Rosetta silent file (secondary structure, phi, psi, omega in degrees, C-alpha in Angstrom):
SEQUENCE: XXXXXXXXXXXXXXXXXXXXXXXXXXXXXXXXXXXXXXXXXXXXXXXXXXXXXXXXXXXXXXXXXXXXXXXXXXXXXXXXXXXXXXXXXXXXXXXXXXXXXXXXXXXXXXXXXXXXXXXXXXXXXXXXXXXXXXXXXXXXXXXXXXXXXXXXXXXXXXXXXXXXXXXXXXXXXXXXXXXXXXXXXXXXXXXXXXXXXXXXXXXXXXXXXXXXXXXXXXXXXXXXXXXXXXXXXXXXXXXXXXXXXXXXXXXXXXXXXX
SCORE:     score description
SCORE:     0.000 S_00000001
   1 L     0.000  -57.498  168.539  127.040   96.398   95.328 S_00000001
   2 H   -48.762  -29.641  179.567  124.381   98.064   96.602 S_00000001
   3 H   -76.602  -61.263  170.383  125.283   97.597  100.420 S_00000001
   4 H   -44.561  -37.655  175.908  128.271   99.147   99.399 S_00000001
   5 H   -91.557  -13.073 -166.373  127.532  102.323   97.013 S_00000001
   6 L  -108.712 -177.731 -154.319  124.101  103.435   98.687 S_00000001
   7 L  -104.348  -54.210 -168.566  123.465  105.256  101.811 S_00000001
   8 L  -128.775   62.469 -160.231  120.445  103.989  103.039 S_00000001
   9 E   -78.870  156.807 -166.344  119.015  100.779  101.173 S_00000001
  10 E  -143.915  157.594 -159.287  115.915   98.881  101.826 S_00000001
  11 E  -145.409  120.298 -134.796  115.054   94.914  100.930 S_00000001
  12 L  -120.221  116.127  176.719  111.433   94.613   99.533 S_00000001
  13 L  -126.406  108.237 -159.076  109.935   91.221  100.942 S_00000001
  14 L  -106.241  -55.011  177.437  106.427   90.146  100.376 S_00000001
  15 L   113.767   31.700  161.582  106.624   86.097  100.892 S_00000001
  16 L   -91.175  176.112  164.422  106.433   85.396   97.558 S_00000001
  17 H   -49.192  -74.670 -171.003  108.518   83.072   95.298 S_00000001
  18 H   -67.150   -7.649 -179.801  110.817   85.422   93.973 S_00000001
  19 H   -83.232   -4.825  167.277  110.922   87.546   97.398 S_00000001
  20 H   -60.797  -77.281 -165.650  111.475   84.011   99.052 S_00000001
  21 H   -61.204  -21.413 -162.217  114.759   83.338   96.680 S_00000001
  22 H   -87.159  -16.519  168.737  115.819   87.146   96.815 S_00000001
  23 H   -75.450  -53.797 -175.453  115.723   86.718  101.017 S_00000001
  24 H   -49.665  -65.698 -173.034  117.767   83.210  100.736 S_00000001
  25 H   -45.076  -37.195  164.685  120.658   85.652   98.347 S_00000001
  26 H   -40.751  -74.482  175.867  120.583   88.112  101.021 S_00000001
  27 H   -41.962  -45.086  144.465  121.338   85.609  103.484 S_00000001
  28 H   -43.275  -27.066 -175.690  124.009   84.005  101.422 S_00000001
  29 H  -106.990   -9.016 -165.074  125.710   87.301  100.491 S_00000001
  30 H  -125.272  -35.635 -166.571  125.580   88.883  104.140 S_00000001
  31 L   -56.657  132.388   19.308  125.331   85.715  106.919 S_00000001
  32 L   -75.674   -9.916 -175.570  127.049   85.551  109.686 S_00000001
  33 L   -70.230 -169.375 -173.261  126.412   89.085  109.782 S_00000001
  34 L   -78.396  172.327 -164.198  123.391   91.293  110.130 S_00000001
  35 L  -103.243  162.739  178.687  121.633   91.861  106.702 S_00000001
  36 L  -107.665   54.083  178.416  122.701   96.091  106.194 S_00000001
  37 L   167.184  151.266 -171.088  118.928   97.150  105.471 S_00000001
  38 L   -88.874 -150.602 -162.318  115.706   96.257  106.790 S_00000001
  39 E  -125.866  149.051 -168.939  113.052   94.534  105.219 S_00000001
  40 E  -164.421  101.062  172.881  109.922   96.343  103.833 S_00000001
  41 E   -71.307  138.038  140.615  106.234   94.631  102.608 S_00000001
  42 E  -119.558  134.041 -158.731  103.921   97.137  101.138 S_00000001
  43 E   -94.413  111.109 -160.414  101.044   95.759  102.066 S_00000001
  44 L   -69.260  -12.113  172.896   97.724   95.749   99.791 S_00000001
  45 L    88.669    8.946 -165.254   95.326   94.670  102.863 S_00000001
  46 L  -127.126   28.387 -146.132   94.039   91.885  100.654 S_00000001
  47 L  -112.529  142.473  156.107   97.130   89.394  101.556 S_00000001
  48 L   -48.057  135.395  148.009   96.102   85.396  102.886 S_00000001
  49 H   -29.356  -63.278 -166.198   96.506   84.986  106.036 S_00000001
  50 H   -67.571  -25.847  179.523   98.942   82.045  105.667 S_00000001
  51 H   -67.508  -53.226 -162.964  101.555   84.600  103.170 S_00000001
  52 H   -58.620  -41.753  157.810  101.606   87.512  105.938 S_00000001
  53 H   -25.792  -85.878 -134.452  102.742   84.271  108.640 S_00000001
  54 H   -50.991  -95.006  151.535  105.171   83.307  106.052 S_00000001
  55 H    -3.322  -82.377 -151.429  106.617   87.188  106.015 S_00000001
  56 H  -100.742   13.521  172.066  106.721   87.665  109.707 S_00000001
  57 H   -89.550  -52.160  164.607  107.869   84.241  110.808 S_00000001
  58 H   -40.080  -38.332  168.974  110.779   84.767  108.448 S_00000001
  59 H   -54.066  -56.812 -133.438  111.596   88.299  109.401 S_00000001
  60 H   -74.559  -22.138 -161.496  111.299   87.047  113.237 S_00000001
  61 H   -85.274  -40.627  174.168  113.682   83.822  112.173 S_00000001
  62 H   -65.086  -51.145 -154.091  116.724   86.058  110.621 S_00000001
  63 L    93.629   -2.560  176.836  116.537   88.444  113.502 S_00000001
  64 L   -78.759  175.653 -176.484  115.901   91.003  110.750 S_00000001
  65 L   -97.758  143.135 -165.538  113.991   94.366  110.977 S_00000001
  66 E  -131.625  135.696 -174.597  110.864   94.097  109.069 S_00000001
  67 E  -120.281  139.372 -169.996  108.848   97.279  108.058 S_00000001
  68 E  -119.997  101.946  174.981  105.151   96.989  106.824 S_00000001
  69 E   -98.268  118.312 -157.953  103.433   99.998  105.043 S_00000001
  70 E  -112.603  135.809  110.640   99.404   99.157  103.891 S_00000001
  71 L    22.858  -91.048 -167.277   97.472  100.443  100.713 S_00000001
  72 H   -33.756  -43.494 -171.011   94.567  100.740  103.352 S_00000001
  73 H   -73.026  -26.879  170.740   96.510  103.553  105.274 S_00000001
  74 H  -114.909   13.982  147.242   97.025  105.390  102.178 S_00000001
  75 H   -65.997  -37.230  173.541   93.241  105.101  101.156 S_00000001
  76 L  -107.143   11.188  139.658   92.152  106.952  104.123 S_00000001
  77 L  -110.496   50.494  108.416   94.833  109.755  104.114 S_00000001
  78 L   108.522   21.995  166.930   93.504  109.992  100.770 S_00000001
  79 L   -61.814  -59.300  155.167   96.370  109.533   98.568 S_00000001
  80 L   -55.258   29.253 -172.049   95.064  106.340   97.254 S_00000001
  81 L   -81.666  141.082 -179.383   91.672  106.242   95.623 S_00000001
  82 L  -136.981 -174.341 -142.940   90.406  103.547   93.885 S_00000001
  83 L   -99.254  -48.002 -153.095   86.828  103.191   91.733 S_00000001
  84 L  -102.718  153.748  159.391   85.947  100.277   93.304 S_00000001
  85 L   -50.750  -65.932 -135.963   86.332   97.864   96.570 S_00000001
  86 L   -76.282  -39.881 -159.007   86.778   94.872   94.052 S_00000001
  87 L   -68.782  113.709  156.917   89.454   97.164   91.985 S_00000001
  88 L     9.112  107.520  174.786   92.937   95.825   91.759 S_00000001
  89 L   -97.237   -9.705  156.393   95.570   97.237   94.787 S_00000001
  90 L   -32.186  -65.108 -151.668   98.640   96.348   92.599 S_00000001
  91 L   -84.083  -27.479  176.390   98.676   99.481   90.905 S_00000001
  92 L   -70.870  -22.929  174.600   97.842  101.461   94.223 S_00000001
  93 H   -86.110   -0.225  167.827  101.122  100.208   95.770 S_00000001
  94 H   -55.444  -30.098  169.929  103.442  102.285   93.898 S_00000001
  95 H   -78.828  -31.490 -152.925  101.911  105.424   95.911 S_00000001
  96 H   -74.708  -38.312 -177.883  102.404  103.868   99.360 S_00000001
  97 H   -46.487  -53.116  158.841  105.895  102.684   98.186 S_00000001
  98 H   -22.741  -63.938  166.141  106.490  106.165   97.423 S_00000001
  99 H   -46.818  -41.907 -179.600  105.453  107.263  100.532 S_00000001
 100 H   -54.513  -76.620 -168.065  107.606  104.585  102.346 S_00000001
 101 H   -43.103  -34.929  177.807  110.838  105.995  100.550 S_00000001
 102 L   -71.593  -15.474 -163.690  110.044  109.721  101.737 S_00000001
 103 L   -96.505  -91.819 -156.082  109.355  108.206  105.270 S_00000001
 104 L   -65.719  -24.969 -173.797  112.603  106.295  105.862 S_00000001
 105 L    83.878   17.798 -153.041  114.944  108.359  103.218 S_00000001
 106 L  -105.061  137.000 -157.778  115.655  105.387  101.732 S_00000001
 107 L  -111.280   -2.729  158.854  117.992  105.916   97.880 S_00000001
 108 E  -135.075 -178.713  175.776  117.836  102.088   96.838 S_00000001
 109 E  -156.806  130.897 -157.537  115.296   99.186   96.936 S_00000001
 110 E  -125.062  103.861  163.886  116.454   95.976   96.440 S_00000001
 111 L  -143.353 -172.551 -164.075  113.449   93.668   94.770 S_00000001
 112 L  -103.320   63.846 -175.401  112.826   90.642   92.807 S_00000001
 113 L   -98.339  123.415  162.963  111.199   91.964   89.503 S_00000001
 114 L   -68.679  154.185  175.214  112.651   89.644   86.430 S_00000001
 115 L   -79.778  -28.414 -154.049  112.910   90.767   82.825 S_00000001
 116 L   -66.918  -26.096 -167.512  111.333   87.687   81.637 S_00000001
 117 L   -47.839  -45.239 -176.418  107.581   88.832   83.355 S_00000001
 118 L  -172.715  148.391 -179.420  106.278   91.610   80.904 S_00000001
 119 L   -36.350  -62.620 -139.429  107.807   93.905   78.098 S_00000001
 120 H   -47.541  -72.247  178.132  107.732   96.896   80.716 S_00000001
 121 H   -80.644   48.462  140.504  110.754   95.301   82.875 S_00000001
 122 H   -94.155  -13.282  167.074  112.495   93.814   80.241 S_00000001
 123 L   -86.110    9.720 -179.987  113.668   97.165   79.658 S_00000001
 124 L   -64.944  137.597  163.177  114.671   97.575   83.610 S_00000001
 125 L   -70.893  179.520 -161.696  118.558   97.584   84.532 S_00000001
 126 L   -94.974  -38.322  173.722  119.706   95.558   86.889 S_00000001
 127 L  -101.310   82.590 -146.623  120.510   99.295   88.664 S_00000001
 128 L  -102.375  122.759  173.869  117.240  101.171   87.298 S_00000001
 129 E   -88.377  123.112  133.404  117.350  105.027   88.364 S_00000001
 130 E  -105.267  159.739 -176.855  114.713  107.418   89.554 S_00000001
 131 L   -73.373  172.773 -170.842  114.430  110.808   89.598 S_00000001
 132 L   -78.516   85.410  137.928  113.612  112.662   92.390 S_00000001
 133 L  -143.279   33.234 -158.504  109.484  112.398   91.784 S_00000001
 134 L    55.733  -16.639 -167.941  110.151  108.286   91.726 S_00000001
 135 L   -59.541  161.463  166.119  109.690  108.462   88.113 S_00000001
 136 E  -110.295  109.267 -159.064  111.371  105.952   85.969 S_00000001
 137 L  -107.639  106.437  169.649  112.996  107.445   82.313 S_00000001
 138 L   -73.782    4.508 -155.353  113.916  104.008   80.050 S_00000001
 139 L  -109.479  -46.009  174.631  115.704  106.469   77.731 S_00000001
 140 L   -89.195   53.531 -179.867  117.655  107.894   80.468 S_00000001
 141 L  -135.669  133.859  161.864  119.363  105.034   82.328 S_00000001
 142 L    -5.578  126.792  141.089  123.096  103.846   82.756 S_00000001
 143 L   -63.108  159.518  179.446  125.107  100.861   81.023 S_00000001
 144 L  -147.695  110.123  178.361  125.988   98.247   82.503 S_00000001
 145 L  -106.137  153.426 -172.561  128.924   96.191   80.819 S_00000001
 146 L    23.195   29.075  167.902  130.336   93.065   82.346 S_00000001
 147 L    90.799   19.640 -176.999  128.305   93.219   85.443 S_00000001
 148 L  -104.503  120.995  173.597  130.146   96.468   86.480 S_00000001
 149 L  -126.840  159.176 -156.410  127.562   98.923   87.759 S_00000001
 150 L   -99.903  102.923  143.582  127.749  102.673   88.571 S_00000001
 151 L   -79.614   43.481  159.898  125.054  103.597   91.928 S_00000001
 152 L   -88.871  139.413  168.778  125.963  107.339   92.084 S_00000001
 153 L  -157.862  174.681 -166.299  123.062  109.579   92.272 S_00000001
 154 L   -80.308 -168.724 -165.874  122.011  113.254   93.482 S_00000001
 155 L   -82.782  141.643 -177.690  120.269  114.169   96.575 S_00000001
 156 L   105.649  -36.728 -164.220  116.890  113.044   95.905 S_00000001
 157 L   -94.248  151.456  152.469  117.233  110.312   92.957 S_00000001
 158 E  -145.995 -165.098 -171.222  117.027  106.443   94.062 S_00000001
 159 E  -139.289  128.047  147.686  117.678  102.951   92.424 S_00000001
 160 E  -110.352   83.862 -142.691  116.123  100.146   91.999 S_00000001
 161 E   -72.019  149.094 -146.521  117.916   97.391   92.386 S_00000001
 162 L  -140.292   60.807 -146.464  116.962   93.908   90.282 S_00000001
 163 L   -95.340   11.813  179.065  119.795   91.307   91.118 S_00000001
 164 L  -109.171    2.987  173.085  117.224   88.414   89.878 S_00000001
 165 L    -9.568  -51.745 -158.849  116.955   90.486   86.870 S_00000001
 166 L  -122.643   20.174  171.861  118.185   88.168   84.441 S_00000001
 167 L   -99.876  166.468  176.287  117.003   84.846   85.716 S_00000001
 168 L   -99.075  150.026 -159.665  113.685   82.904   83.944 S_00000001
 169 H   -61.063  -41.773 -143.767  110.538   81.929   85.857 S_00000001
 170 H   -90.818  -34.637  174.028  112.282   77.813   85.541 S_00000001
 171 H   -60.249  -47.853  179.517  115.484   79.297   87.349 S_00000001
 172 H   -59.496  -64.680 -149.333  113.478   80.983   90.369 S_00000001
 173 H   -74.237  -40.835  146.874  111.381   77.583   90.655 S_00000001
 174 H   -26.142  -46.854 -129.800  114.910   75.625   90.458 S_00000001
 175 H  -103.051  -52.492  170.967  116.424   77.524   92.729 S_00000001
 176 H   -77.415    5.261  156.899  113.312   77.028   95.227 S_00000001
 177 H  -102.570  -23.965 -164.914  113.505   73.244   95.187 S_00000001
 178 H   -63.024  -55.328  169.457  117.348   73.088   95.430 S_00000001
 179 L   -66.245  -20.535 -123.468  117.014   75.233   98.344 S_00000001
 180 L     4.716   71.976  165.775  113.699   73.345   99.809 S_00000001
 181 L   -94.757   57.468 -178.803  112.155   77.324   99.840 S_00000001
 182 L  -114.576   20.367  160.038  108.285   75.416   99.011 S_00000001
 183 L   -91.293    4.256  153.431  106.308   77.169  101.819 S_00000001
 184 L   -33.424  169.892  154.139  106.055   80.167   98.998 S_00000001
 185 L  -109.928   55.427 -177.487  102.408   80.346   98.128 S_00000001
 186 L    61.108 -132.386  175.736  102.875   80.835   94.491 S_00000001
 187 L  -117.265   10.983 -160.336  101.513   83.815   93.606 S_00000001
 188 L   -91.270   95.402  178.240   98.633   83.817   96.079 S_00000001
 189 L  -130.368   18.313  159.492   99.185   86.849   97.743 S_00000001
 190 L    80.656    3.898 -156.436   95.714   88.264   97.659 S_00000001
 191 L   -76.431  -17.933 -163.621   96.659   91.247   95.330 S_00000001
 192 L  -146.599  135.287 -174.234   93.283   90.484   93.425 S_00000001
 193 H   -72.167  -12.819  173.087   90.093   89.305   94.016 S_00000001
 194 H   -64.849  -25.083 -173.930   90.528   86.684   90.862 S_00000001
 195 H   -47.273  -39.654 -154.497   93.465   85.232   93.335 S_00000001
 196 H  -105.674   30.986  172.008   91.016   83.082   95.357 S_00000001
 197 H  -113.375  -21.623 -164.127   89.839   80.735   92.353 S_00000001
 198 H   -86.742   20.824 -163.422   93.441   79.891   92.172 S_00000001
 199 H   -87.116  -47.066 -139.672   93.433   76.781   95.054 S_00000001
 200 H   -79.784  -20.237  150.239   90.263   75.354   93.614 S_00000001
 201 H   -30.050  -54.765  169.376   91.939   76.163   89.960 S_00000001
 202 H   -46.548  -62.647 -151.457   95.091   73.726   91.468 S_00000001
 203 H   -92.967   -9.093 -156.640   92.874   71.147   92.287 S_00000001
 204 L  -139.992   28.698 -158.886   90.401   70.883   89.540 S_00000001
 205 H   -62.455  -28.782 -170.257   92.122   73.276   86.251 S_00000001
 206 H   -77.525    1.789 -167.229   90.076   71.276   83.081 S_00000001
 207 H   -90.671  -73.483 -176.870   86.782   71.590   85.230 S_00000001
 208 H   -40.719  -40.664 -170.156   87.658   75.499   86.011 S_00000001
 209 H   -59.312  -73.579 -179.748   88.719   75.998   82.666 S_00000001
 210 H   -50.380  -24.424  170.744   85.369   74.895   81.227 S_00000001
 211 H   -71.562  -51.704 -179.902   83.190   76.733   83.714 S_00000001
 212 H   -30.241  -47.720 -166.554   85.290   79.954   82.542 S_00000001
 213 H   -71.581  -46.397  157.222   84.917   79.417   79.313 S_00000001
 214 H   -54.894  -48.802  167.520   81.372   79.190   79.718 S_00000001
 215 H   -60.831   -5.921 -165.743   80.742   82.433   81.613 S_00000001
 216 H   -70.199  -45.687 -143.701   83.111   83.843   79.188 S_00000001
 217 L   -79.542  -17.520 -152.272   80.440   84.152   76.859 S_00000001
 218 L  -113.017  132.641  174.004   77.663   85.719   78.881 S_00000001
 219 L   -69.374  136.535  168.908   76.913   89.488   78.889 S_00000001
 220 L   143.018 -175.486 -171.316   76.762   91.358   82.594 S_00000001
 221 L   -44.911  -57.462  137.621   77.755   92.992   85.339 S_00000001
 222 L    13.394  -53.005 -137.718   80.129   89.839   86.049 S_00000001
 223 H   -70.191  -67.690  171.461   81.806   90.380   82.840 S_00000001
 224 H   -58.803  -15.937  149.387   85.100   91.711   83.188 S_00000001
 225 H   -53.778  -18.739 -179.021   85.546   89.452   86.629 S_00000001
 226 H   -92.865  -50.292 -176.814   85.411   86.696   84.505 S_00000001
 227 H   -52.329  -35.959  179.400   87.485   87.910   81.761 S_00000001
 228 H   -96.666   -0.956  167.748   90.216   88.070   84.032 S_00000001
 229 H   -72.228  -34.406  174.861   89.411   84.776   85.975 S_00000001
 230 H   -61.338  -34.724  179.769   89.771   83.362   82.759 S_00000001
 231 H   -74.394  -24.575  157.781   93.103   84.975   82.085 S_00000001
 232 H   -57.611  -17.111 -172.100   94.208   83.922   85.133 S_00000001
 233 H  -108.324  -11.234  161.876   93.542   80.135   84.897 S_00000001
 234 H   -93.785  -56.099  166.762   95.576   80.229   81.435 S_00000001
 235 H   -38.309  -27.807  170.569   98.272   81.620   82.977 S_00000001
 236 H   -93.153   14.912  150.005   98.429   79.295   86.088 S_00000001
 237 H   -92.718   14.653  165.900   98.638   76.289   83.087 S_00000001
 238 H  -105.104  -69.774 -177.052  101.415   78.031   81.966 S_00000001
 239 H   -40.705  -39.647  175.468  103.214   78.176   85.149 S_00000001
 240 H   -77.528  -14.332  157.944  102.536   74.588   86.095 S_00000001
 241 H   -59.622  -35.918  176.456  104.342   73.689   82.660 S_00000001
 242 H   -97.878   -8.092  160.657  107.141   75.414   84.305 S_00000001
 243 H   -92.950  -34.730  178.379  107.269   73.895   87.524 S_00000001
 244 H   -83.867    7.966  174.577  107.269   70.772   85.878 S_00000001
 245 H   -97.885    0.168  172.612  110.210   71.481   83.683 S_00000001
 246 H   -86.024  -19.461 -161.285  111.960   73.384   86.452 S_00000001
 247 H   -87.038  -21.570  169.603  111.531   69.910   88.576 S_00000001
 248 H   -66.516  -63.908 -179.406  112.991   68.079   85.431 S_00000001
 249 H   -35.882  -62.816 -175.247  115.843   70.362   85.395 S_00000001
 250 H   -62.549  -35.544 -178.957  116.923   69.989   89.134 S_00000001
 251 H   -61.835  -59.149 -147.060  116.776   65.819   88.828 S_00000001
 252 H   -62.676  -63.098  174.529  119.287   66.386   85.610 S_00000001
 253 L   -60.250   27.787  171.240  121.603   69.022   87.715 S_00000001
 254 L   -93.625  169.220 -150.451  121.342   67.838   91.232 S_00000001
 255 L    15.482   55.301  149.673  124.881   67.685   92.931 S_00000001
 256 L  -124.892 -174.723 -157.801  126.120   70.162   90.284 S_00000001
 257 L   -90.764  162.458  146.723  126.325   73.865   90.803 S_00000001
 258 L  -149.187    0.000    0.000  123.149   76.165   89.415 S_00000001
């Protein structure tokens, strides 16, 4: 839908889970041909080694065009400020993405944000409009009955397209054994300095858990690094509850359809 109604569309690939399955749909909806849009990382400068491989071995295997725009570049033409080294770059890619679209002209972006993740995108469409400033209006966006969707927009306006929209965390994780997609790295893409507790978090979580839980308690500088190491290590015990019930899933359904 998108290759079809937009002018100049762009396919947002990090080397993540869901940008792993949202590259395999590409590939499924366009191969033998050429994919009709490049490929586009924005990069936070804080990414493992082993994801940014993943990302340009993949680009390099499709034959696609792969475009990389960093955080870091738009910290020093000053666009970007942040309080801290140690401060989050998640929230900081939203300018360089910005930037990206004004560079290339590009009116859609095709990425893998889910409803299921956080209230904010459960209100997203599957074709979510901005205005010409990038902004996003939840009050002002489109219907979309029986999977029919309308991508007209003015000169200026773009979309953001969500075709994993409506799948659950147990579907993506399905989807990526069914497929053998398991060089993802999870979520360890470096976006956060809390990221790089989660290997030894993997190997050890009731040990980590209990050291957390102890620092949780302790006043200092430290204090809000912890609070969120902590939040982080209940959340990757959530997630391994869901790989093992997506891996339950795929034994009941293998050589059926999903």
């Amino acid at each position: 839908e998108v290759a079809g109604e937009c002018a100049n569309p762009v396919l947002f690939f990090s080397g993540g889970k869901d940008s792993i399955v949202l590259l395999r749909l590409a590939e499924k909806a366009f191969r033998p041909g050429k994919f009709p849009f490049p490929l586009l990382h924005i990069d936070t400068g804080h990414n493992f080694p082993e994801v940014v491989e993943l990302r340009d071995r993949r680009a390099s295997e499709l034959g696609e065009r792969l475009l990389v725009r960093s955080v870091e570049d738009s910290i020093r033409r000053g666009t970007v400020r942040l309080r801290s080294e140690t401060d989050s770059r998640n929230a900081a890619q939203s300018v360089t993405l910005l930037e990206a679209v004004a560079e290339f002209g590009f009116d859609a972006a095709i990425g893998g944000a889910r409803r299921d993740e956080e209230k904010a995108r459960a209100k997203e469409r599957v074709f979510s409009f901005r205005d010409e400033f990038g902004q996003w209006d939840p009050r002002n966006q489109r219907p979309e009955l029986w999977n029919v969707y309308n991508g007209m927009i003015r000169r200026g306006e773009s979309v953001r397209a969500f075709p994993l929209s409506n799948w659950t965390e147990v579907d993506i994780w399905a989807y990526i054994q069914r497929e053998g997609l398991h060089e993802t790295h999870l979520h360890l893409n470096g976006s956060t300095h809390a990221e790089l507790c989660w290997l030894q978090a993997l190997q050890e979580p009731e040990a980590t858990v209990k050291s957390f839980a102890a620092e949780f308690h302790k006043r200092g500088p430290n204090e809000a690094r912890i609070r969120e190491l902590e939040r982080l290590v209940g959340q990757m015990a959530l997630e391994l509850e869901v790989l093992k019930k997506a891996s339950g899933l795929y034994r009941q359904r293998k050589g059926g359809s999903w």
